[in-house]
PDB file of C-alpha atoms in Angstrom:
ATOM      1  CA  MET T   1       2.436  34.937 -49.166  1.00 44.00           C
ATOM      2  CA  ILE T   2       0.590  34.237 -46.424  1.00 49.00           C
ATOM      3  CA  ALA T   3       2.386  35.828 -43.483  1.00 48.00           C
ATOM      4  CA  CYS T   4       2.147  34.243 -40.591  1.00 50.00           C
ATOM      5  CA  THR T   5       2.080  36.381 -36.917  1.00 50.00           C
ATOM      6  CA  THR T   6       4.177  35.662 -33.776  1.00 53.00           C
ATOM      7  CA  TYR T   7       2.678  34.040 -31.493  1.00 60.00           C
ATOM      8  CA  ALA T   8       4.200  34.191 -28.367  1.00 56.00           C
ATOM      9  CA  GLN T   9       3.495  30.584 -27.198  1.00 75.00           C
ATOM     10  CA  ARG T  10       5.357  29.126 -30.315  1.00 83.00           C
ATOM     11  CA  PRO T  11       9.156  28.947 -31.672  1.00 87.00           C
ATOM     12  CA  LYS T  12       9.716  31.827 -34.070  1.00 91.00           C
ATOM     13  CA  ALA T  13       8.760  30.248 -37.601  1.00 96.00           C
ATOM     14  CA  ASP T  14      12.378  29.366 -40.081  1.00 98.00           C
ATOM     15  CA  ILE T  15      11.947  30.803 -43.973  1.00 98.00           C
ATOM     16  CA  ILE T  16      14.207  29.254 -46.438  1.00 98.00           C
ATOM     17  CA  LYS T  17      14.338  30.430 -49.426  1.00 97.00           C
ATOM     18  CA  THR T  18      12.345  28.245 -52.243  1.00 97.00           C
ATOM     19  CA  ASN T  19      13.029  27.993 -56.537  1.00 95.00           C
ATOM     20  CA  ASP T  20       8.815  30.115 -56.119  1.00 94.00           C
ATOM     21  CA  GLY T  21       8.887  31.989 -52.810  1.00 95.00           C
ATOM     22  CA  ASP T  22       9.689  31.535 -49.229  1.00 97.00           C
ATOM     23  CA  LEU T  23       8.069  28.951 -47.813  1.00 98.00           C
ATOM     24  CA  ILE T  24       7.708  29.411 -43.745  1.00 98.00           C
ATOM     25  CA  ILE T  25       8.170  27.008 -40.951  1.00 98.00           C
ATOM     26  CA  GLN T  26       5.986  27.292 -38.492  1.00 97.00           C
ATOM     27  CA  PRO T  27       7.076  24.917 -35.103  1.00 97.00           C
ATOM     28  CA  ILE T  28       3.610  24.662 -33.145  1.00 96.00           C
ATOM     29  CA  THR T  29       3.973  21.795 -30.162  1.00 95.00           C
ATOM     30  CA  HIS T  30       5.434  17.802 -30.683  1.00 95.00           C
ATOM     31  CA  GLY T  31       4.083  16.591 -34.233  1.00 96.00           C
ATOM     32  CA  THR T  32       1.982  19.320 -35.695  1.00 97.00           C
ATOM     33  CA  LEU T  33       3.277  22.112 -37.143  1.00 98.00           C
ATOM     34  CA  VAL T  34       2.365  24.530 -39.901  1.00 98.00           C
ATOM     35  CA  LEU T  35       4.076  25.215 -43.151  1.00 98.00           C
ATOM     36  CA  GLN T  36       3.393  28.141 -45.537  1.00 98.00           C
ATOM     37  CA  TRP T  37       4.107  28.326 -49.424  1.00 97.00           C
ATOM     38  CA  LYS T  38       2.492  30.927 -52.167  1.00 94.00           C
ATOM     39  CA  ASN T  39      -0.940  30.605 -51.579  1.00 90.00           C
ATOM     40  CA  LYS T  40      -1.128  26.970 -49.653  1.00 95.00           C
ATOM     41  CA  THR T  41      -1.476  26.823 -45.864  1.00 98.00           C
ATOM     42  CA  ILE T  42      -0.696  23.776 -44.844  1.00 98.00           C
ATOM     43  CA  TYR T  43      -1.633  21.804 -41.687  1.00 98.00           C
ATOM     44  CA  VAL T  44       0.463  18.662 -39.960  1.00 98.00           C
ATOM     45  CA  ASP T  45      -1.499  16.621 -37.234  1.00 98.00           C
ATOM     46  CA  PRO T  46      -2.782  19.417 -36.320  1.00 98.00           C
ATOM     47  CA  TYR T  47      -3.271  19.027 -32.002  1.00 97.00           C
ATOM     48  CA  GLY T  48      -2.436  20.596 -28.885  1.00 94.00           C
ATOM     49  CA  GLY T  49      -6.358  22.437 -29.138  1.00 95.00           C
ATOM     50  CA  ALA T  50      -6.912  25.772 -31.783  1.00 96.00           C
ATOM     51  CA  GLU T  51      -5.449  28.505 -29.516  1.00 94.00           C
ATOM     52  CA  LYS T  52      -1.969  27.341 -31.057  1.00 95.00           C
ATOM     53  CA  PHE T  53      -2.647  28.137 -34.765  1.00 96.00           C
ATOM     54  CA  LYS T  54      -3.857  31.835 -33.728  1.00 95.00           C
ATOM     55  CA  GLY T  55      -2.666  34.613 -35.805  1.00 95.00           C
ATOM     56  CA  ILE T  56      -2.013  31.964 -38.616  1.00 97.00           C
ATOM     57  CA  ALA T  57      -3.918  31.706 -42.121  1.00 97.00           C
ATOM     58  CA  PRO T  58      -6.688  28.853 -42.263  1.00 98.00           C
ATOM     59  CA  PRO T  59      -4.991  25.289 -43.197  1.00 98.00           C
ATOM     60  CA  ASP T  60      -5.929  24.822 -47.118  1.00 97.00           C
ATOM     61  CA  VAL T  61      -4.401  21.888 -46.196  1.00 97.00           C
ATOM     62  CA  ILE T  62      -4.415  18.751 -43.082  1.00 98.00           C
ATOM     63  CA  LEU T  63      -2.431  16.342 -43.294  1.00 98.00           C
ATOM     64  CA  ILE T  64      -2.921  13.235 -41.018  1.00 98.00           C
ATOM     65  CA  THR T  65      -0.758  10.543 -40.189  1.00 98.00           C
ATOM     66  CA  ASP T  66      -1.906   8.583 -38.185  1.00 98.00           C
ATOM     67  CA  ILE T  67      -5.314   7.790 -35.508  1.00 97.00           C
ATOM     68  CA  HIS T  68      -3.828   8.718 -32.233  1.00 96.00           C
ATOM     69  CA  GLY T  69      -4.615  11.649 -30.177  1.00 93.00           C
ATOM     70  CA  ASP T  70      -1.526  13.561 -30.683  1.00 95.00           C
ATOM     71  CA  HIS T  71      -2.398  12.901 -34.721  1.00 97.00           C
ATOM     72  CA  LEU T  72      -5.604  12.742 -35.296  1.00 98.00           C
ATOM     73  CA  ASN T  73      -7.208  15.311 -32.609  1.00 97.00           C
ATOM     74  CA  MET T  74     -10.874  16.162 -33.057  1.00 97.00           C
ATOM     75  CA  ALA T  75     -10.943  18.346 -30.365  1.00 97.00           C
ATOM     76  CA  THR T  76      -8.346  21.297 -32.138  1.00 98.00           C
ATOM     77  CA  LEU T  77      -9.794  19.926 -35.705  1.00 98.00           C
ATOM     78  CA  GLU T  78     -13.495  20.952 -34.223  1.00 97.00           C
ATOM     79  CA  GLY T  79     -11.793  24.113 -33.420  1.00 97.00           C
ATOM     80  CA  LEU T  80     -10.121  25.447 -36.024  1.00 98.00           C
ATOM     81  CA  ASP T  81     -11.319  26.525 -39.599  1.00 98.00           C
ATOM     82  CA  THR T  82     -11.357  23.989 -42.024  1.00 98.00           C
ATOM     83  CA  LYS T  83     -14.008  24.594 -44.623  1.00 96.00           C
ATOM     84  CA  LYS T  84     -12.048  25.220 -47.441  1.00 95.00           C
ATOM     85  CA  ALA T  85      -9.490  21.958 -46.019  1.00 97.00           C
ATOM     86  CA  ALA T  86      -8.576  19.190 -48.171  1.00 97.00           C
ATOM     87  CA  PHE T  87      -7.893  15.629 -45.510  1.00 98.00           C
ATOM     88  CA  VAL T  88      -4.721  14.323 -47.045  1.00 98.00           C
ATOM     89  CA  VAL T  89      -5.076  11.012 -44.456  1.00 98.00           C
ATOM     90  CA  PRO T  90      -4.518   7.793 -44.350  1.00 98.00           C
ATOM     91  CA  SER T  91      -7.280   5.063 -44.344  1.00 97.00           C
ATOM     92  CA  ALA T  92      -7.558   4.703 -41.123  1.00 97.00           C
ATOM     93  CA  VAL T  93      -7.693   7.888 -40.461  1.00 98.00           C
ATOM     94  CA  ALA T  94     -10.665   8.552 -42.875  1.00 97.00           C
ATOM     95  CA  LYS T  95     -13.476   6.131 -41.207  1.00 97.00           C
ATOM     96  CA  LYS T  96     -12.731   8.049 -38.166  1.00 96.00           C
ATOM     97  CA  LEU T  97     -13.981  11.418 -39.507  1.00 96.00           C
ATOM     98  CA  LYS T  98     -16.082   9.895 -42.520  1.00 90.00           C
ATOM     99  CA  SER T  99     -19.209  11.452 -41.189  1.00 87.00           C
ATOM    100  CA  LYS T 100     -18.399  15.209 -40.680  1.00 92.00           C
ATOM    101  CA  TYR T 101     -14.991  15.462 -43.163  1.00 96.00           C
ATOM    102  CA  GLU T 102     -16.045  12.890 -45.731  1.00 94.00           C
ATOM    103  CA  LYS T 103     -16.135  15.437 -48.938  1.00 95.00           C
ATOM    104  CA  GLN T 104     -12.896  16.697 -48.062  1.00 96.00           C
ATOM    105  CA  LEU T 105     -10.707  13.360 -47.552  1.00 97.00           C
ATOM    106  CA  TYR T 106      -8.483  12.362 -50.033  1.00 97.00           C
ATOM    107  CA  VAL T 107      -7.370   8.251 -48.808  1.00 97.00           C
ATOM    108  CA  LEU T 108      -3.373   7.555 -49.504  1.00 97.00           C
ATOM    109  CA  LYS T 109      -2.343   4.299 -49.047  1.00 97.00           C
ATOM    110  CA  ASN T 110       1.608   3.919 -48.400  1.00 97.00           C
ATOM    111  CA  GLY T 111       3.223   4.841 -51.557  1.00 96.00           C
ATOM    112  CA  GLY T 112      -0.073   7.137 -53.045  1.00 97.00           C
ATOM    113  CA  MET T 113       0.096  10.256 -54.452  1.00 96.00           C
ATOM    114  CA  HIS T 114      -2.043  13.717 -54.512  1.00 94.00           C
ATOM    115  CA  MET T 115      -1.676  16.407 -56.711  1.00 92.00           C
ATOM    116  CA  GLN T 116      -3.589  19.729 -55.498  1.00 86.00           C
ATOM    117  CA  GLU T 117      -1.884  22.813 -57.312  1.00 84.00           C
ATOM    118  CA  ASP T 118       1.517  22.824 -57.743  1.00 87.00           C
ATOM    119  CA  LEU T 119       1.348  20.921 -54.218  1.00 91.00           C
ATOM    120  CA  PHE T 120       2.594  17.683 -54.570  1.00 94.00           C
ATOM    121  CA  VAL T 121       2.027  15.273 -51.579  1.00 97.00           C
ATOM    122  CA  SER T 122       3.147  11.530 -51.682  1.00 98.00           C
ATOM    123  CA  ALA T 123       2.866   9.263 -48.162  1.00 98.00           C
ATOM    124  CA  VAL T 124       5.622   7.269 -47.289  1.00 98.00           C
ATOM    125  CA  PRO T 125       5.437   3.810 -45.054  1.00 98.00           C
ATOM    126  CA  MET T 126       5.645   4.394 -41.035  1.00 97.00           C
ATOM    127  CA  TYR T 127       5.959   1.653 -38.468  1.00 97.00           C
ATOM    128  CA  ASN T 128       7.389   0.497 -35.413  1.00 93.00           C
ATOM    129  CA  LEU T 129      10.262  -2.158 -35.470  1.00 92.00           C
ATOM    130  CA  PRO T 130      10.008  -5.659 -35.392  1.00 84.00           C
ATOM    131  CA  GLU T 131       6.724  -5.549 -37.421  1.00 83.00           C
ATOM    132  CA  ASP T 132       4.380  -7.058 -35.534  1.00 78.00           C
ATOM    133  CA  SER T 133       0.692  -7.619 -33.552  1.00 73.00           C
ATOM    134  CA  ASN T 134       1.497  -5.807 -31.080  1.00 78.00           C
ATOM    135  CA  SER T 135       2.682  -3.027 -32.705  1.00 86.00           C
ATOM    136  CA  ARG T 136       1.959   0.405 -31.829  1.00 89.00           C
ATOM    137  CA  HIS T 137       2.107   1.344 -35.724  1.00 94.00           C
ATOM    138  CA  PRO T 138       2.583  -1.531 -37.892  1.00 94.00           C
ATOM    139  CA  LYS T 139       2.399  -0.975 -41.349  1.00 95.00           C
ATOM    140  CA  GLY T 140       0.972   0.280 -43.767  1.00 95.00           C
ATOM    141  CA  ARG T 141      -2.250   1.768 -41.201  1.00 96.00           C
ATOM    142  CA  GLY T 142      -0.175   5.676 -41.186  1.00 97.00           C
ATOM    143  CA  ASN T 143       1.413   8.220 -43.013  1.00 98.00           C
ATOM    144  CA  GLY T 144       4.575   9.947 -43.380  1.00 98.00           C
ATOM    145  CA  TYR T 145       4.525  12.329 -45.965  1.00 98.00           C
ATOM    146  CA  PHE T 146       7.025  13.730 -48.682  1.00 98.00           C
ATOM    147  CA  LEU T 147       6.064  17.329 -49.870  1.00 97.00           C
ATOM    148  CA  ASN T 148       7.367  18.768 -52.797  1.00 96.00           C
ATOM    149  CA  LEU T 149       7.564  22.659 -51.822  1.00 96.00           C
ATOM    150  CA  GLY T 150       9.077  24.500 -55.028  1.00 95.00           C
ATOM    151  CA  GLY T 151      12.031  22.373 -55.634  1.00 95.00           C
ATOM    152  CA  LYS T 152      12.501  21.791 -52.133  1.00 97.00           C
ATOM    153  CA  GLY T 153      11.821  17.608 -51.186  1.00 98.00           C
ATOM    154  CA  ILE T 154      10.027  17.656 -47.530  1.00 98.00           C
ATOM    155  CA  TYR T 155       9.817  14.436 -45.552  1.00 98.00           C
ATOM    156  CA  ILE T 156       7.304  14.238 -42.630  1.00 98.00           C
ATOM    157  CA  SER T 157       8.154  11.375 -40.485  1.00 98.00           C
ATOM    158  CA  GLY T 158       4.928  10.686 -38.637  1.00 96.00           C
ATOM    159  CA  ASP T 159       6.050   8.216 -36.149  1.00 96.00           C
ATOM    160  CA  THR T 160       8.428   5.683 -36.857  1.00 97.00           C
ATOM    161  CA  GLU T 161      11.047   4.305 -36.504  1.00 96.00           C
ATOM    162  CA  ASP T 162      15.223   4.050 -38.909  1.00 97.00           C
ATOM    163  CA  ILE T 163      12.952   1.556 -41.426  1.00 97.00           C
ATOM    164  CA  LYS T 164      14.897   0.690 -44.680  1.00 97.00           C
ATOM    165  CA  GLU T 165      11.889   3.468 -46.515  1.00 98.00           C
ATOM    166  CA  MET T 166      13.529   5.641 -44.510  1.00 98.00           C
ATOM    167  CA  ARG T 167      16.977   4.875 -45.036  1.00 98.00           C
ATOM    168  CA  LYS T 168      16.251   4.809 -48.943  1.00 98.00           C
ATOM    169  CA  LEU T 169      15.392   8.596 -49.179  1.00 98.00           C
ATOM    170  CA  VAL T 170      16.120  10.421 -51.980  1.00 98.00           C
ATOM    171  CA  GLY T 171      16.134  14.658 -52.696  1.00 98.00           C
ATOM    172  CA  VAL T 172      15.061  15.373 -49.123  1.00 98.00           C
ATOM    173  CA  ASP T 173      16.176  19.189 -48.332  1.00 98.00           C
ATOM    174  CA  ILE T 174      14.452  19.570 -45.107  1.00 98.00           C
ATOM    175  CA  ALA T 175      12.885  15.855 -42.433  1.00 98.00           C
ATOM    176  CA  PHE T 176      11.238  15.695 -39.926  1.00 98.00           C
ATOM    177  CA  VAL T 177      12.660  13.067 -36.895  1.00 98.00           C
ATOM    178  CA  CYS T 178      10.641  11.676 -33.952  1.00 97.00           C
ATOM    179  CA  MET T 179      12.395  10.118 -31.832  1.00 95.00           C
ATOM    180  CA  ASN T 180      11.019   9.362 -28.073  1.00 90.00           C
ATOM    181  CA  LEU T 181      10.651   5.691 -27.318  1.00 84.00           C
ATOM    182  CA  PRO T 182       8.827   3.933 -26.901  1.00 84.00           C
ATOM    183  CA  TYR T 183       6.816   4.933 -29.058  1.00 89.00           C
ATOM    184  CA  THR T 184       9.694   5.587 -32.063  1.00 92.00           C
ATOM    185  CA  MET T 185      12.846   5.524 -31.941  1.00 93.00           C
ATOM    186  CA  ASP T 186      15.639   6.951 -29.590  1.00 93.00           C
ATOM    187  CA  VAL T 187      18.488   9.005 -30.848  1.00 95.00           C
ATOM    188  CA  LYS T 188      20.782   6.839 -32.042  1.00 96.00           C
ATOM    189  CA  GLN T 189      18.643   5.200 -34.421  1.00 96.00           C
ATOM    190  CA  ALA T 190      17.150   7.886 -35.496  1.00 97.00           C
ATOM    191  CA  ALA T 191      20.209   9.834 -35.891  1.00 98.00           C
ATOM    192  CA  SER T 192      21.648   6.458 -37.917  1.00 98.00           C
ATOM    193  CA  ALA T 193      19.368   6.768 -40.165  1.00 98.00           C
ATOM    194  CA  VAL T 194      19.680  10.055 -40.927  1.00 98.00           C
ATOM    195  CA  LEU T 195      23.601   9.613 -41.589  1.00 98.00           C
ATOM    196  CA  ASP T 196      21.992   7.000 -44.049  1.00 98.00           C
ATOM    197  CA  PHE T 197      19.352   9.468 -46.404  1.00 98.00           C
ATOM    198  CA  LYS T 198      20.944  13.217 -45.578  1.00 98.00           C
ATOM    199  CA  PRO T 199      18.533  15.514 -45.739  1.00 98.00           C
ATOM    200  CA  LYS T 200      20.456  19.115 -45.577  1.00 98.00           C
ATOM    201  CA  ILE T 201      18.477  19.793 -42.773  1.00 98.00           C
ATOM    202  CA  VAL T 202      17.142  18.116 -40.162  1.00 98.00           C
ATOM    203  CA  TYR T 203      14.699  19.261 -37.430  1.00 98.00           C
ATOM    204  CA  PRO T 204      14.056  16.909 -34.263  1.00 97.00           C
ATOM    205  CA  TYR T 205       9.859  16.813 -33.628  1.00 97.00           C
ATOM    206  CA  HIS T 206       8.408  14.665 -31.858  1.00 96.00           C
ATOM    207  CA  TYR T 207      10.392  13.913 -28.962  1.00 94.00           C
ATOM    208  CA  ARG T 208       8.955  14.355 -25.735  1.00 88.00           C
ATOM    209  CA  GLY T 209       7.574  10.997 -24.522  1.00 72.00           C
ATOM    210  CA  LYS T 210       7.419   8.876 -20.896  1.00 64.00           C
ATOM    211  CA  PRO T 211       9.215   9.197 -18.560  1.00 61.00           C
ATOM    212  CA  ASP T 212      11.018  12.047 -20.455  1.00 70.00           C
ATOM    213  CA  MET T 213      12.842  14.165 -23.033  1.00 74.00           C
ATOM    214  CA  SER T 214      14.838  12.267 -25.840  1.00 88.00           C
ATOM    215  CA  ASP T 215      18.485  14.573 -25.989  1.00 93.00           C
ATOM    216  CA  THR T 216      17.488  16.100 -28.440  1.00 95.00           C
ATOM    217  CA  THR T 217      21.639  17.869 -28.492  1.00 95.00           C
ATOM    218  CA  GLU T 218      23.261  14.492 -28.565  1.00 95.00           C
ATOM    219  CA  PHE T 219      21.280  13.395 -31.562  1.00 96.00           C
ATOM    220  CA  LYS T 220      22.809  16.535 -33.460  1.00 98.00           C
ATOM    221  CA  ARG T 221      26.011  15.600 -31.977  1.00 98.00           C
ATOM    222  CA  LEU T 222      25.704  12.019 -33.857  1.00 98.00           C
ATOM    223  CA  VAL T 223      24.783  12.480 -37.205  1.00 98.00           C
ATOM    224  CA  ASN T 224      27.541  16.413 -37.391  1.00 98.00           C
ATOM    225  CA  ALA T 225      29.764  14.547 -35.790  1.00 98.00           C
ATOM    226  CA  LYS T 226      29.912  12.166 -39.156  1.00 98.00           C
ATOM    227  CA  ASN T 227      28.721  14.793 -40.770  1.00 98.00           C
ATOM    228  CA  SER T 228      29.044  18.648 -41.046  1.00 98.00           C
ATOM    229  CA  LYS T 229      27.015  19.231 -44.036  1.00 98.00           C
ATOM    230  CA  ILE T 230      23.058  18.129 -42.158  1.00 98.00           C
ATOM    231  CA  GLU T 231      21.744  21.151 -40.522  1.00 98.00           C
ATOM    232  CA  VAL T 232      19.702  19.967 -37.462  1.00 98.00           C
ATOM    233  CA  ARG T 233      17.672  22.747 -36.152  1.00 98.00           C
ATOM    234  CA  LEU T 234      16.493  22.302 -32.838  1.00 96.00           C
ATOM    235  CA  ARG T 235      13.207  24.072 -31.527  1.00 94.00           C
ATOM    236  CA  ASP T 236      11.656  23.589 -28.509  1.00 91.00           C
ATOM    237  CA  TRP T 237       8.960  22.432 -29.791  1.00 92.00           C
ATOM    238  CA  TYR T 238       7.335  21.993 -25.932  1.00 90.00           C
ATOM    239  CA  THR T 239       6.344  25.854 -25.587  1.00 80.00           C
ATOM    240  CA  LYS T 240       3.489  26.348 -22.655  1.00 70.00           C
TER     241      LYS T 240
END
């Protein structure tokens, strides 16, 4: 297992047992996290500067959900050791990375899949409602991701609203769900969707927008008022 060194400027990592070793979940900031399982280190939307990843092993896999700067951040990528990393990305992201990382890119459309040894990743839709030409996140441009690590189903929402594809998810053990208007959805939409697909554990993430922070405590209340079996884990993703 790859150890994750404690770093004062990020939340403490969580450890979850799987059928094949421990899964370490390390919140980094905003929509950025690191998953470590067996001999794999997976960076999700690396953002905020390379310093935020101090003490964490270099990535074997980098998942990027969309083209916006808080998901595809060239300054952060260029400060990281990405030599051995496979980049799993949507086509719109691949176009922006091609000149520097072309040989490392694996491009997935919504519904596409990628296998790397015992790591399985599938791309799921993420988009705003209603679907129109002015959407910040049009359907098909970005990817949410579903991973299976040691028998644990892990859903990473990316920037989305409470779309039908999210509500129909099955087999989710751990979910990372966004909630910040006007870019994604509010806490009521997020809670309603979570109550439909029923993850065992859910982390609100990507929740600070403008003009202020979403009420993640209210999200927890709304979820647990109707389903006390869903564990809502509140972490500070915006530690200075």
